[in-house]
Amino acid sequence: MTATNQHISNSGRGNTHQTSHQYRIIKGLAKMVGCIIGLIVALIMWVVVRPILRGVGWLISILTMIAIIYWLMTL
């Protein structure tokens, strides 16, 4: 079997391709890091955004109540 251009260009020690085992390890590690980052973002949103949305909900309820009272008074 003769060496192809790919074999010749990859024959150096520092230029070798990653094995599928290394690729699977890196892929699993990337998934784990992505999950951890997602959990951190979700926790931050739960702590910060949830009270804001609750406040907005109360504001919408009060404005709706005022609008209903105004509508009933102007009938």
mmCIF file of C-alpha atoms in Angstrom, residues 3-74:
data_model
loop_
_atom_site.group_PDB
_atom_site.id
_atom_site.type_symbol
_atom_site.label_atom_id
_atom_site.label_comp_id
_atom_site.label_asym_id
_atom_site.label_seq_id
_atom_site.Cartn_x
_atom_site.Cartn_y
_atom_site.Cartn_z
ATOM 1 C CA ALA A 3 1.163 6.440 1.156
ATOM 2 C CA THR A 4 -1.420 8.969 0.029
ATOM 3 C CA ASN A 5 -1.089 12.707 0.477
ATOM 4 C CA GLN A 6 -3.142 12.488 3.677
ATOM 5 C CA HIS A 7 -0.784 9.895 5.132
ATOM 6 C CA ILE A 8 2.260 11.866 4.149
ATOM 7 C CA SER A 9 0.956 15.167 5.534
ATOM 8 C CA ASN A 10 -0.137 13.532 8.791
ATOM 9 C CA SER A 11 3.025 11.557 9.358
ATOM 10 C CA GLY A 12 4.482 14.119 11.765
ATOM 11 C CA ARG A 13 4.052 13.473 15.459
ATOM 12 C CA GLY A 14 2.275 16.767 16.230
ATOM 13 C CA ASN A 15 -0.110 16.573 13.279
ATOM 14 C CA THR A 16 -1.894 13.314 14.096
ATOM 15 C CA HIS A 17 -5.694 13.133 14.049
ATOM 16 C CA GLN A 18 -7.660 12.575 17.230
ATOM 17 C CA THR A 19 -8.908 9.068 17.734
ATOM 18 C CA SER A 20 -12.626 8.362 17.992
ATOM 19 C CA HIS A 21 -12.136 7.610 21.707
ATOM 20 C CA GLN A 22 -10.733 11.088 22.321
ATOM 21 C CA TYR A 23 -13.530 12.581 20.219
ATOM 22 C CA ARG A 24 -16.197 10.803 22.288
ATOM 23 C CA ILE A 25 -14.571 11.998 25.522
ATOM 24 C CA ILE A 26 -14.460 15.601 24.281
ATOM 25 C CA LYS A 27 -18.057 15.366 23.020
ATOM 26 C CA GLY A 28 -19.278 14.039 26.388
ATOM 27 C CA LEU A 29 -17.320 16.700 28.249
ATOM 28 C CA ALA A 30 -18.805 19.419 26.021
ATOM 29 C CA LYS A 31 -22.319 18.122 26.734
ATOM 30 C CA MET A 32 -21.625 18.114 30.465
ATOM 31 C CA VAL A 33 -20.250 21.666 30.400
ATOM 32 C CA GLY A 34 -23.261 22.782 28.323
ATOM 33 C CA CYS A 35 -25.656 21.255 30.856
ATOM 34 C CA ILE A 36 -23.863 22.926 33.763
ATOM 35 C CA ILE A 37 -23.940 26.313 32.022
ATOM 36 C CA GLY A 38 -27.640 25.817 31.215
ATOM 37 C CA LEU A 39 -28.416 24.974 34.840
ATOM 38 C CA ILE A 40 -26.565 28.072 36.055
ATOM 39 C CA VAL A 41 -28.454 30.316 33.598
ATOM 40 C CA ALA A 42 -31.775 28.704 34.604
ATOM 41 C CA LEU A 43 -30.998 29.244 38.292
ATOM 42 C CA ILE A 44 -30.125 32.893 37.700
ATOM 43 C CA MET A 45 -33.344 33.409 35.729
ATOM 44 C CA TRP A 46 -35.352 31.664 38.459
ATOM 45 C CA VAL A 47 -33.842 33.890 41.163
ATOM 46 C CA VAL A 48 -33.881 37.184 39.241
ATOM 47 C CA VAL A 49 -36.622 37.071 36.607
ATOM 48 C CA ARG A 50 -39.321 35.226 38.565
ATOM 49 C CA PRO A 51 -39.884 38.034 41.127
ATOM 50 C CA ILE A 52 -39.942 40.590 38.312
ATOM 51 C CA LEU A 53 -42.588 38.607 36.444
ATOM 52 C CA ARG A 54 -44.602 38.239 39.640
ATOM 53 C CA GLY A 55 -44.486 42.022 40.080
ATOM 54 C CA VAL A 56 -45.551 42.525 36.477
ATOM 55 C CA GLY A 57 -48.430 40.090 37.056
ATOM 56 C CA TRP A 58 -49.675 42.155 39.998
ATOM 57 C CA LEU A 59 -49.350 45.326 37.919
ATOM 58 C CA ILE A 60 -51.371 43.798 35.079
ATOM 59 C CA SER A 61 -54.027 42.647 37.562
ATOM 60 C CA ILE A 62 -54.332 46.123 39.102
ATOM 61 C CA LEU A 63 -54.513 47.818 35.691
ATOM 62 C CA THR A 64 -57.152 45.320 34.552
ATOM 63 C CA MET A 65 -59.187 45.945 37.703
ATOM 64 C CA ILE A 66 -59.009 49.722 37.146
ATOM 65 C CA ALA A 67 -60.045 49.291 33.503
ATOM 66 C CA ILE A 68 -63.041 47.103 34.496
ATOM 67 C CA ILE A 69 -64.141 49.599 37.154
ATOM 68 C CA TYR A 70 -63.822 52.468 34.644
ATOM 69 C CA TRP A 71 -65.787 50.472 32.045
ATOM 70 C CA LEU A 72 -68.542 49.708 34.559
ATOM 71 C CA MET A 73 -68.744 53.368 35.675
ATOM 72 C CA THR A 74 -69.079 54.653 32.105
#
